[in-house]
Amino acid sequence: PESVDRYRVEYYPTSGGSPQQFYVSRMETTTVLKDLKPETEYVVNVFSVVEDESSEPLIGRETTLPISSVRNLNVYDIGSTSMRVRWEPLNGATGYLLTYEAVNATVPTTEKEMRVGPSVNEVQLVDLIPNTEYTLTAYVLFGDITSDPLTTQEVTLPLPGPRGLTVQDVTHSTMNVLWDPAPGKVRKYILRYKIADEADVKEVEIDRLKTSTTLSDLSSQSLYNIKVVAVYDEGESLPINTEAPVPAPVNLRITDVTTNSFRGTWDHGAPDVSLYRITWGPYGRPEKQETILNGDENSLVFENLNPDTLYDVSVTAIYPDESESDDLIGSERTSPKSGPRNLQVYNATSHSLTVKWDPASGRVQRYRVIYQPISGDGPEQSTMVGGRQNSVVIQKLQPDTPYAITVSSMYADGEGGRMTGRGRTKPLTTVKNLLVYDPTTSTLNIRWDHAEGSPRQYKVFYRPTAGGAEEMVNTLLPGNTNYVILRTLEPNTPYTVTVVPVFPEGDGGRVSDTGRTLERGTPRNIQVYNPTPNSMNVRWEPAPGPVQQYRINYSPLSGPRPSESIVVPGNTRDVMLERLTPDTAYSINVIALYADGEGNPSPAQGRTLPRSGPRNVRVFDETTNSLSVQWDHADGPVQQYRIIYSPTVGDPIDEYTTVPGIRNNVILQPLQSDTPYKITVVAVYEDGDGGQLTGNGRTVGLLPPQNMYITDEWYTRFRVSWDPSPSPVLGYKIVYKPVGSNEPMEVFVGEVTSYTLHNLSPSTTYDVNVYAQYDSGMSIPLTDQGTTLYLNVTDLTSYKVGWDTFCIRWSPHRSATSYRLKLNPADGSRGQEITVRGSETSHCFTGLSPDTEYNATVFVQTPNLEGPPVSMRERTVLKPTEAPTPPPTPPPPPTIPPARDVCRGAKADIVFLTDASWSIGDDNFNKVVKFVFNTVGAFDLINPAGIQVGLLFPLGTFRRETEDKAELLKLHLIFPFFQNAVIFFVLDCCTTHVCVYVCACIIIYEICWSFCKYKGNPVYPERLLF
């Protein structure tokens, strides 16, 4: 309510505590309580205050919210000595606290903490201990209040160690140890090794750049445990282990197995093997054979073995220290004696069979193949092939005959076995893929694939399929020929063709095919169309068969003109007959021409048209001096068109022009503008004029351009554009002048339709006229106005008008770089002029005459332009009468200080050289005056008998000594304070005019602001004291 002055708000925790209060305006009904404790209940009392008297309170209770803890604490990107921690940011937090401590460190550690601002929700923990569990706790900070913690655990990775530990080149006393390098900044590698069942460990340090080393002086035939660790600044990595026994030979392979031998091959277990002991014998039997090989051998052929017997083979490596490796054991069975298997007889022809089998086991020396007709009509024959061959082609067999075939394997000690099969030769063959193709009206082409075998000749027979005697081609065709043409056949007749191969043993089989010769016919459906006075078109449907050409015969049905003909290719179905007689009937015959003759003629008739004139004359594209004329062509071979034209008013005179007969348009020029014309078009043929057609047209007047546009306005230019005149022009002329001016300017711009006018006056409107220039004169003008941009200030006003000053201000111009200001009194007396910066928008004129009228003018200036003036008038006010100035209070007369005892009886000449220029300032000058006054006042006698005192001002004049102490002090108190001090003649004045008495002691004090010069050389204050 309005009677309340203000409100008092009081609040305190319910659990107890000192109340806090503050006041708010009576206009407010809400407020925010700050700096409260989280999750705490508060009592709030609101009092109305009227003249410092409080009402009964309005009481309320509310509990603050608890502060939020960190959410989604995530540990990632874990390394050996670092990890990243990230959490979800909270609104209102003032920061975050992260503590972390090692749980299972092997060295003493302490808890560490990290504080970050409210905008950070991701940190990296570094310098951690590898392979150690850490407890991480995060808190949210709200000012001085800390949230409940959120804790997690994570373990750093162990230091990365080497990988891929391998042992190579093991001998009885050495081995090479290799590994892949460990990542990171490795200081060195340590290799530790010992015999597997012993406790004594040996250690080797290896440079960080090496990844292999050789262990020597090892015990032979011993198993070693080997470990390699990488050493970092932070400690050692986890070791990588391997074991290395005394090496034995490896990878025993048995190859080249036969009935009585095989080859054994193995790989060396180490490079320093001295000997190999090889033992072999039948499996399960005590008798064994043994042999010794050099250590650089790794293969042996075991011979003189029993067929089909399993043998055990063992290989033992013997080293220079006579230590032996474990035995490398293998077994293999020798091949048994056998005959060939899986006998196949295939690829039968009339004279050969192919025989194939799977090889017999063991070392077969050769195979014998025996074959004979099953009927026994022929002798038994055989052939031999090598032991590595498993197929053979049996040649020179009888056609269409079954054969018994036996294959046996032959070993060094006799036959191993045999296998028998059967096969049958094919009968004498026939030709394949017989084809009758490319028929004509009297021929057929025959082609076939050769018969199998070696036919010597071919017989070709043919006869009409409907019946008739079979005929043979006159000569037998050679056996390498597979093509023939049957000639002199009847048209449109089917034939049966048979081919028989001829072998030395007799004729092969017959193969037949059929083919039909083509019909020899006439073209069909002949049409005569599109007649003109001198031509007509003829078209037809093709004649059957392979027509090579068509001959078209044509002649007038009456009259003496002879028959004519033309020949066209066989794929042509349409032809134009030209150079015909107008209005004449013609007889036309189309005949199909074949390779072996011609068909019957197919007749037709047609009639040419009489001559005609042009049609549909059109006059268009009228201009001031031309007309375009177009017409439809007259029928027939028009040689040319003659166009006759003349005006229809005044004294008409016919004029004419011609165009070729292939054209149907012309442009008539030069014509008179705005004049009607009569136009006649005559078709001219080779033998005279044809018909004619007349039309009318009218040229247009001198049309002006259209639709003027004024664009791109600037201070000294604008662009004039217009739509072109509908008629062709020689060009355009622009005439322009300022509005109200009688001095027009003009420019001829040619055929363009846009032009920029330059060197115009700013802020000026121009009348612009555009004329179209024709051969016969000038059109009426197209008129518009354009205005250049204003280059003058606006809102020019005056203010602060006084008796000797007033100020002006104006609105700034966007392009101004400066303003020129002129102030002229109305009475014509001399005025003022000043140029100010373009950023200024006001100026004050001073030093004016009271009660005087002035004309203030402002010009806008750019780097190369000055705008028109903008003026205003203002009058200064009357000068007020000034109150008289009271005279200053005269200073009290100085009190002459008494002489000091120490100066009584003293004699000296003293000159005070004083700088009285403005450069020393008021305060310093007063200090100098005071100092001189007090010093002179301390002297007793000031005369030649006592102390002579001189005052010298470097002002171009000087003062002599005086013997009156009071006068001297008074004189000093009125030292002048000049603007410029003349210093350079001081020393001359001192020696010439002041210090003229001879005294035992002369003292000069120079009290000065800066150094001076004497005769061109600088003289410093300390050098003037002497």
Tab-separated table of C-alpha atoms in Angstrom, residues 21-389:
chain	number	residue	atom	x	y	z
A	21	GLN	CA	18.081	-8.453	7.669
A	22	PHE	CA	17.916	-5.956	4.816
A	23	TYR	CA	15.444	-3.402	3.445
A	24	VAL	CA	13.703	-3.270	0.096
A	25	SER	CA	11.687	-0.539	-1.590
A	26	ARG	CA	7.923	-0.386	-1.071
A	27	MET	CA	7.603	-0.806	-4.857
A	28	GLU	CA	9.151	-4.329	-4.726
A	29	THR	CA	7.307	-7.427	-3.582
A	30	THR	CA	10.014	-10.030	-4.290
A	31	THR	CA	13.666	-10.415	-3.355
A	32	VAL	CA	16.381	-13.092	-3.477
A	33	LEU	CA	18.157	-14.346	-0.361
A	34	LYS	CA	21.805	-15.094	-1.123
A	35	ASP	CA	24.764	-16.819	0.536
A	36	LEU	CA	22.522	-19.408	2.246
A	37	LYS	CA	23.637	-22.803	3.452
A	38	PRO	CA	22.613	-25.746	1.277
A	39	GLU	CA	19.995	-28.234	2.533
A	40	THR	CA	19.047	-25.917	5.464
A	41	GLU	CA	15.562	-24.787	6.633
A	42	TYR	CA	15.219	-21.007	7.027
A	43	VAL	CA	12.616	-18.824	8.760
A	44	VAL	CA	11.781	-15.677	6.771
A	45	ASN	CA	9.978	-12.654	8.338
A	46	VAL	CA	8.749	-9.719	6.237
A	47	PHE	CA	7.836	-6.460	8.062
A	48	SER	CA	6.119	-3.319	6.765
A	49	VAL	CA	8.030	-0.232	7.898
A	50	VAL	CA	6.279	3.158	8.352
A	51	GLU	CA	8.382	5.998	9.781
A	52	ASP	CA	10.818	3.480	11.337
A	53	GLU	CA	7.969	1.592	12.989
A	54	SER	CA	7.641	-2.102	11.970
A	55	SER	CA	4.432	-4.047	11.603
A	56	GLU	CA	3.769	-7.598	12.680
A	57	PRO	CA	5.807	-9.956	10.446
A	58	LEU	CA	4.622	-12.129	7.620
A	59	ILE	CA	6.337	-15.451	8.422
A	60	GLY	CA	7.417	-18.183	6.043
A	61	ARG	CA	9.667	-21.266	6.043
A	62	GLU	CA	11.664	-22.818	3.183
A	63	THR	CA	14.518	-25.314	2.880
A	64	THR	CA	17.436	-24.775	0.453
A	65	LEU	CA	18.281	-27.551	-1.964
A	66	PRO	CA	21.272	-29.833	-1.394
A	67	ILE	CA	24.262	-29.196	-3.630
A	68	SER	CA	24.825	-31.680	-6.430
A	69	SER	CA	27.728	-34.065	-6.544
A	70	VAL	CA	29.877	-34.876	-9.532
A	71	ARG	CA	28.099	-37.116	-12.046
A	72	ASN	CA	29.477	-39.624	-14.573
A	73	LEU	CA	33.089	-39.662	-13.378
A	74	ASN	CA	34.942	-41.406	-16.235
A	75	VAL	CA	38.616	-42.438	-16.438
A	76	TYR	CA	39.995	-43.121	-19.931
A	77	ASP	CA	43.128	-42.906	-22.111
A	78	ILE	CA	45.067	-44.796	-19.427
A	79	GLY	CA	48.830	-45.036	-19.893
A	80	SER	CA	51.784	-46.128	-17.788
A	81	THR	CA	52.259	-42.718	-16.133
A	82	SER	CA	49.102	-40.817	-17.049
A	83	MET	CA	45.335	-41.058	-17.347
A	84	ARG	CA	42.531	-38.691	-18.293
A	85	VAL	CA	39.531	-37.950	-16.058
A	86	ARG	CA	36.279	-36.456	-17.263
A	87	TRP	CA	32.919	-35.705	-15.619
A	88	GLU	CA	29.598	-34.122	-16.470
A	89	PRO	CA	29.612	-30.326	-15.837
A	90	LEU	CA	27.076	-28.828	-13.398
A	91	ASN	CA	25.321	-25.477	-13.698
A	92	GLY	CA	26.181	-23.010	-10.954
A	93	ALA	CA	29.430	-24.688	-9.935
A	94	THR	CA	32.325	-22.323	-9.153
A	95	GLY	CA	34.949	-25.007	-9.624
A	96	TYR	CA	35.912	-28.655	-9.165
A	97	LEU	CA	38.344	-30.433	-6.817
A	98	LEU	CA	39.956	-33.744	-7.838
A	99	THR	CA	42.121	-35.751	-5.383
A	100	TYR	CA	44.048	-38.895	-6.267
A	101	GLU	CA	46.274	-41.291	-4.279
A	102	ALA	CA	48.133	-44.516	-5.064
A	103	VAL	CA	46.704	-47.600	-3.313
A	104	ASN	CA	49.395	-50.247	-3.851
A	105	ALA	CA	52.487	-48.203	-4.671
A	106	THR	CA	55.869	-49.808	-3.995
A	107	VAL	CA	57.304	-46.444	-2.906
A	108	PRO	CA	55.897	-43.946	-0.338
A	109	THR	CA	53.297	-41.596	-1.846
A	110	THR	CA	50.958	-38.846	-0.653
A	111	GLU	CA	47.516	-37.758	-1.761
A	112	LYS	CA	47.548	-35.090	-4.464
A	113	GLU	CA	44.809	-32.705	-5.504
A	114	MET	CA	43.916	-30.599	-8.536
A	115	ARG	CA	41.536	-27.620	-8.615
A	116	VAL	CA	39.999	-26.394	-11.858
A	117	GLY	CA	37.532	-23.690	-12.865
A	118	PRO	CA	33.824	-24.169	-13.597
A	119	SER	CA	34.368	-24.371	-17.358
A	120	VAL	CA	36.778	-27.344	-17.106
A	121	ASN	CA	35.348	-30.854	-16.937
A	122	GLU	CA	38.330	-32.847	-18.251
A	123	VAL	CA	41.901	-33.096	-16.875
A	124	GLN	CA	44.959	-35.264	-17.398
A	125	LEU	CA	46.841	-36.756	-14.442
A	126	VAL	CA	50.568	-37.148	-15.122
A	127	ASP	CA	53.686	-38.402	-13.319
A	128	LEU	CA	51.811	-41.484	-12.043
A	129	ILE	CA	53.461	-44.712	-10.967
A	130	PRO	CA	53.220	-47.505	-13.582
A	131	ASN	CA	51.161	-50.630	-12.816
A	132	THR	CA	49.610	-48.999	-9.730
A	133	GLU	CA	46.006	-48.702	-8.572
A	134	TYR	CA	44.806	-45.165	-7.867
A	135	THR	CA	41.768	-43.906	-5.954
A	136	LEU	CA	40.272	-40.802	-7.585
A	137	THR	CA	37.728	-38.572	-5.793
A	138	ALA	CA	35.897	-35.601	-7.373
A	139	TYR	CA	34.033	-32.769	-5.602
A	140	VAL	CA	31.894	-29.911	-6.902
A	141	LEU	CA	32.728	-26.461	-5.414
A	142	PHE	CA	29.981	-23.925	-4.836
A	143	GLY	CA	31.962	-21.001	-3.416
A	144	ASP	CA	33.278	-22.203	-0.041
A	145	ILE	CA	30.925	-25.187	-0.023
A	146	THR	CA	32.070	-28.599	-1.181
A	147	SER	CA	29.718	-31.325	-2.450
A	148	ASP	CA	29.713	-34.967	-1.476
A	149	PRO	CA	32.555	-36.893	-3.141
A	150	LEU	CA	32.310	-39.274	-6.092
A	151	THR	CA	35.060	-41.904	-6.041
A	152	THR	CA	36.420	-44.407	-8.538
A	153	GLN	CA	39.517	-46.608	-8.884
A	154	GLU	CA	41.736	-47.245	-11.902
A	155	VAL	CA	45.089	-48.957	-12.474
A	156	THR	CA	47.884	-47.495	-14.598
A	157	LEU	CA	49.340	-49.729	-17.265
A	158	PRO	CA	52.678	-51.426	-16.662
A	159	LEU	CA	55.678	-50.104	-18.524
A	160	PRO	CA	55.654	-51.690	-21.998
A	161	GLY	CA	58.298	-54.307	-22.497
A	162	PRO	CA	59.906	-55.825	-25.590
A	163	ARG	CA	57.945	-58.310	-27.679
A	164	GLY	CA	58.571	-61.245	-29.966
A	165	LEU	CA	61.473	-62.813	-28.057
A	166	THR	CA	63.063	-65.526	-30.210
A	167	VAL	CA	66.211	-67.665	-30.112
A	168	GLN	CA	68.121	-68.427	-33.327
A	169	ASP	CA	71.387	-70.004	-34.458
A	170	VAL	CA	71.684	-72.281	-31.394
A	171	THR	CA	74.958	-74.171	-31.183
A	172	HIS	CA	76.350	-76.386	-28.426
A	173	SER	CA	77.751	-73.290	-26.639
A	174	THR	CA	76.149	-70.147	-28.162
A	175	MET	CA	72.778	-68.800	-29.205
A	176	ASN	CA	71.438	-65.524	-30.654
A	177	VAL	CA	68.580	-63.849	-28.776
A	178	LEU	CA	66.362	-61.383	-30.689
A	179	TRP	CA	63.335	-59.278	-29.708
A	180	ASP	CA	61.145	-56.466	-31.026
A	181	PRO	CA	61.919	-53.034	-29.506
A	182	ALA	CA	59.791	-51.690	-26.665
A	183	PRO	CA	57.929	-48.397	-27.283
A	184	GLY	CA	58.709	-45.132	-25.530
A	185	LYS	CA	61.945	-43.680	-24.148
A	186	VAL	CA	63.873	-46.870	-23.287
A	187	ARG	CA	67.175	-46.287	-21.459
A	188	LYS	CA	68.545	-49.804	-21.979
A	189	TYR	CA	67.648	-53.517	-22.073
A	190	ILE	CA	68.651	-56.160	-19.474
A	191	LEU	CA	68.838	-59.848	-20.496
A	192	ARG	CA	68.831	-62.368	-17.645
A	193	TYR	CA	69.440	-66.094	-18.300
A	194	LYS	CA	70.086	-69.308	-16.338
A	195	ILE	CA	70.005	-73.062	-16.734
A	196	ALA	CA	66.451	-74.212	-16.114
A	197	ASP	CA	67.159	-76.279	-12.949
A	198	GLU	CA	69.815	-73.987	-11.438
A	199	ALA	CA	69.501	-70.793	-9.375
A	200	ASP	CA	72.533	-68.904	-10.676
A	201	VAL	CA	71.235	-66.032	-12.888
A	202	LYS	CA	73.499	-64.142	-15.241
A	203	GLU	CA	72.714	-60.681	-16.562
A	204	VAL	CA	73.687	-58.726	-19.705
A	205	GLU	CA	72.994	-55.023	-20.348
A	206	ILE	CA	72.250	-54.074	-23.960
A	207	ASP	CA	72.173	-50.596	-25.511
A	208	ARG	CA	68.670	-49.188	-26.120
A	209	LEU	CA	69.296	-49.037	-29.888
A	210	LYS	CA	69.994	-52.809	-30.156
A	211	THR	CA	67.385	-55.567	-30.266
A	212	SER	CA	69.607	-58.671	-30.278
A	213	THR	CA	72.647	-60.152	-28.548
A	214	THR	CA	74.699	-63.366	-28.632
A	215	LEU	CA	75.066	-65.523	-25.514
A	216	SER	CA	78.315	-67.527	-25.485
A	217	ASP	CA	80.130	-69.987	-23.200
A	218	LEU	CA	76.896	-71.902	-22.633
A	219	SER	CA	76.689	-75.484	-21.417
A	220	SER	CA	75.920	-77.932	-24.183
A	221	GLN	CA	72.710	-79.926	-24.211
A	222	SER	CA	71.186	-77.641	-21.540
A	223	LEU	CA	67.806	-75.918	-21.324
A	224	TYR	CA	68.106	-72.178	-20.556
A	225	ASN	CA	65.491	-69.770	-19.200
A	226	ILE	CA	65.863	-66.322	-20.864
A	227	LYS	CA	64.163	-63.041	-19.833
A	228	VAL	CA	64.463	-59.563	-21.393
A	229	VAL	CA	63.192	-56.357	-19.712
A	230	ALA	CA	63.174	-52.725	-20.915
A	231	VAL	CA	64.521	-50.134	-18.439
A	232	TYR	CA	62.809	-46.693	-18.328
A	233	ASP	CA	63.353	-43.678	-16.078
A	234	GLU	CA	60.270	-44.906	-14.196
A	235	GLY	CA	61.658	-48.447	-13.699
A	236	GLU	CA	61.711	-51.838	-15.416
A	237	SER	CA	59.005	-53.267	-17.655
A	238	LEU	CA	57.517	-56.720	-17.264
A	239	PRO	CA	59.908	-59.405	-18.589
A	240	ILE	CA	59.372	-61.495	-21.698
A	241	ASN	CA	60.508	-65.153	-21.396
A	242	THR	CA	61.650	-68.040	-23.593
A	243	GLU	CA	63.641	-71.293	-23.297
A	244	ALA	CA	66.403	-72.683	-25.542
A	245	PRO	CA	67.505	-76.401	-25.457
A	246	VAL	CA	70.445	-77.991	-27.243
A	247	PRO	CA	69.309	-77.953	-30.899
A	248	ALA	CA	68.388	-81.121	-32.763
A	249	PRO	CA	67.837	-81.473	-36.511
A	250	VAL	CA	64.244	-80.732	-37.572
A	251	ASN	CA	61.722	-81.326	-40.339
A	252	LEU	CA	62.620	-84.825	-41.574
A	253	ARG	CA	61.084	-85.425	-45.013
A	254	ILE	CA	60.953	-88.745	-46.978
A	255	THR	CA	60.637	-88.371	-50.761
A	256	ASP	CA	61.341	-90.238	-54.025
A	257	VAL	CA	59.861	-93.467	-52.653
A	258	THR	CA	60.359	-96.526	-54.934
A	259	THR	CA	60.116	-100.255	-54.399
A	260	ASN	CA	63.739	-100.449	-53.160
A	261	SER	CA	64.783	-96.897	-52.138
A	262	PHE	CA	63.730	-93.517	-50.824
A	263	ARG	CA	65.433	-90.178	-49.959
A	264	GLY	CA	65.557	-88.622	-46.501
A	265	THR	CA	66.097	-84.813	-46.057
A	266	TRP	CA	66.193	-82.693	-42.853
A	267	ASP	CA	66.983	-79.123	-41.724
A	268	HIS	CA	70.027	-78.239	-39.614
A	269	GLY	CA	69.275	-77.573	-35.962
A	270	ALA	CA	72.359	-75.333	-35.546
A	271	PRO	CA	75.181	-74.119	-37.796
A	272	ASP	CA	78.048	-75.770	-35.806
A	273	VAL	CA	76.986	-79.437	-36.145
A	274	SER	CA	80.094	-81.557	-36.584
A	275	LEU	CA	78.566	-84.906	-37.732
A	276	TYR	CA	75.226	-86.578	-38.325
A	277	ARG	CA	74.570	-90.219	-37.367
A	278	ILE	CA	71.791	-91.809	-39.482
A	279	THR	CA	70.261	-95.146	-38.456
A	280	TRP	CA	67.612	-97.142	-40.373
A	281	GLY	CA	66.103	-100.587	-40.540
A	282	PRO	CA	62.822	-102.496	-41.025
A	283	TYR	CA	60.232	-101.615	-38.442
A	284	GLY	CA	60.188	-103.950	-35.419
A	285	ARG	CA	63.349	-105.802	-36.359
A	286	PRO	CA	66.637	-105.613	-34.452
A	287	GLU	CA	68.893	-105.437	-37.472
A	288	LYS	CA	69.779	-101.790	-38.184
A	289	GLN	CA	72.145	-100.026	-40.558
A	290	GLU	CA	74.105	-96.913	-39.644
A	291	THR	CA	76.158	-94.305	-41.474
A	292	ILE	CA	77.935	-91.034	-40.555
A	293	LEU	CA	77.618	-87.814	-42.619
A	294	ASN	CA	79.460	-84.507	-42.362
A	295	GLY	CA	77.721	-81.703	-40.492
A	296	ASP	CA	77.156	-79.660	-43.670
A	297	GLU	CA	75.111	-82.469	-45.336
A	298	ASN	CA	71.343	-82.811	-44.818
A	299	SER	CA	70.179	-85.492	-47.296
A	300	LEU	CA	70.716	-89.251	-47.839
A	301	VAL	CA	69.327	-91.824	-50.330
A	302	PHE	CA	68.470	-95.108	-48.605
A	303	GLU	CA	69.015	-97.933	-51.174
A	304	ASN	CA	68.792	-101.690	-51.476
A	305	LEU	CA	65.566	-101.772	-49.530
A	306	ASN	CA	62.886	-104.424	-49.689
A	307	PRO	CA	59.686	-103.641	-51.633
A	308	ASP	CA	56.520	-102.907	-49.671
A	309	THR	CA	58.420	-102.677	-46.319
A	310	LEU	CA	58.076	-100.083	-43.477
A	311	TYR	CA	61.433	-98.622	-42.400
A	312	ASP	CA	62.365	-96.559	-39.302
A	313	VAL	CA	64.841	-93.696	-39.815
A	314	SER	CA	66.557	-91.595	-37.069
A	315	VAL	CA	68.950	-88.633	-37.422
A	316	THR	CA	71.193	-87.455	-34.512
A	317	ALA	CA	73.333	-84.268	-34.497
A	318	ILE	CA	76.840	-84.582	-32.978
A	319	TYR	CA	78.568	-81.322	-31.927
A	320	PRO	CA	82.321	-80.554	-31.617
A	321	ASP	CA	82.235	-81.168	-27.843
A	322	GLU	CA	80.872	-84.673	-28.666
A	323	SER	CA	77.468	-83.770	-27.204
A	324	GLU	CA	74.520	-85.329	-29.057
A	325	SER	CA	71.089	-83.947	-29.684
A	326	ASP	CA	67.823	-85.750	-29.372
A	327	ASP	CA	67.036	-88.117	-32.249
A	328	LEU	CA	64.915	-86.897	-35.128
A	329	ILE	CA	62.779	-89.955	-36.021
A	330	GLY	CA	60.696	-90.753	-39.084
A	331	SER	CA	59.338	-93.765	-40.987
A	332	GLU	CA	58.373	-94.630	-44.573
A	333	ARG	CA	57.208	-97.723	-46.530
A	334	THR	CA	58.788	-98.726	-49.837
A	335	SER	CA	56.500	-99.154	-52.814
A	336	PRO	CA	55.279	-102.614	-53.805
A	337	LYS	CA	55.583	-104.004	-57.334
A	338	SER	CA	52.307	-103.453	-59.315
A	339	GLY	CA	50.792	-103.182	-62.751
A	340	PRO	CA	49.165	-100.067	-64.209
A	341	ARG	CA	45.687	-99.090	-62.934
A	342	ASN	CA	42.532	-97.472	-64.263
A	343	LEU	CA	43.087	-98.236	-67.967
A	344	GLN	CA	41.055	-95.916	-70.277
A	345	VAL	CA	40.529	-96.055	-74.063
A	346	TYR	CA	39.076	-92.826	-75.539
A	347	ASN	CA	39.316	-90.281	-78.393
A	348	ALA	CA	38.404	-92.941	-80.959
A	349	THR	CA	38.676	-92.017	-84.615
A	350	SER	CA	38.304	-94.178	-87.685
A	351	HIS	CA	42.044	-94.950	-87.617
A	352	SER	CA	43.261	-94.405	-84.014
A	353	LEU	CA	42.586	-94.951	-80.305
A	354	THR	CA	44.086	-93.120	-77.276
A	355	VAL	CA	45.081	-95.328	-74.290
A	356	LYS	CA	45.696	-93.877	-70.787
A	357	TRP	CA	46.430	-95.442	-67.361
A	358	ASP	CA	47.467	-94.566	-63.835
A	359	PRO	CA	51.202	-95.343	-63.250
A	360	ALA	CA	52.280	-98.479	-61.457
A	361	SER	CA	54.036	-98.000	-58.120
A	362	GLY	CA	57.772	-98.206	-57.792
A	363	ARG	CA	60.545	-97.559	-60.260
A	364	VAL	CA	58.932	-98.677	-63.538
A	365	GLN	CA	61.427	-98.699	-66.430
A	366	ARG	CA	58.871	-98.878	-69.295
A	367	TYR	CA	55.332	-99.885	-70.283
A	368	ARG	CA	54.403	-102.394	-73.077
A	369	VAL	CA	51.099	-101.780	-74.931
A	370	ILE	CA	49.710	-104.807	-76.885
A	371	TYR	CA	46.631	-104.461	-79.178
A	372	GLN	CA	44.741	-106.726	-81.675
A	373	PRO	CA	41.268	-106.802	-83.304
A	374	ILE	CA	38.965	-108.823	-81.075
A	375	SER	CA	37.806	-110.816	-84.099
A	376	GLY	CA	41.354	-112.064	-84.657
A	377	ASP	CA	41.344	-110.838	-88.230
A	378	GLY	CA	44.665	-109.086	-87.801
A	379	PRO	CA	48.051	-109.793	-86.152
A	380	GLU	CA	48.883	-108.827	-82.547
A	381	GLN	CA	50.884	-105.607	-82.406
A	382	SER	CA	52.745	-103.834	-79.561
A	383	THR	CA	54.545	-100.608	-78.700
A	384	MET	CA	56.796	-99.529	-75.781
A	385	VAL	CA	56.758	-96.199	-73.864
A	386	GLY	CA	58.971	-94.862	-71.056
A	387	GLY	CA	58.322	-95.515	-67.393
A	388	ARG	CA	57.331	-91.930	-66.740
A	389	GLN	CA	54.753	-91.864	-69.548
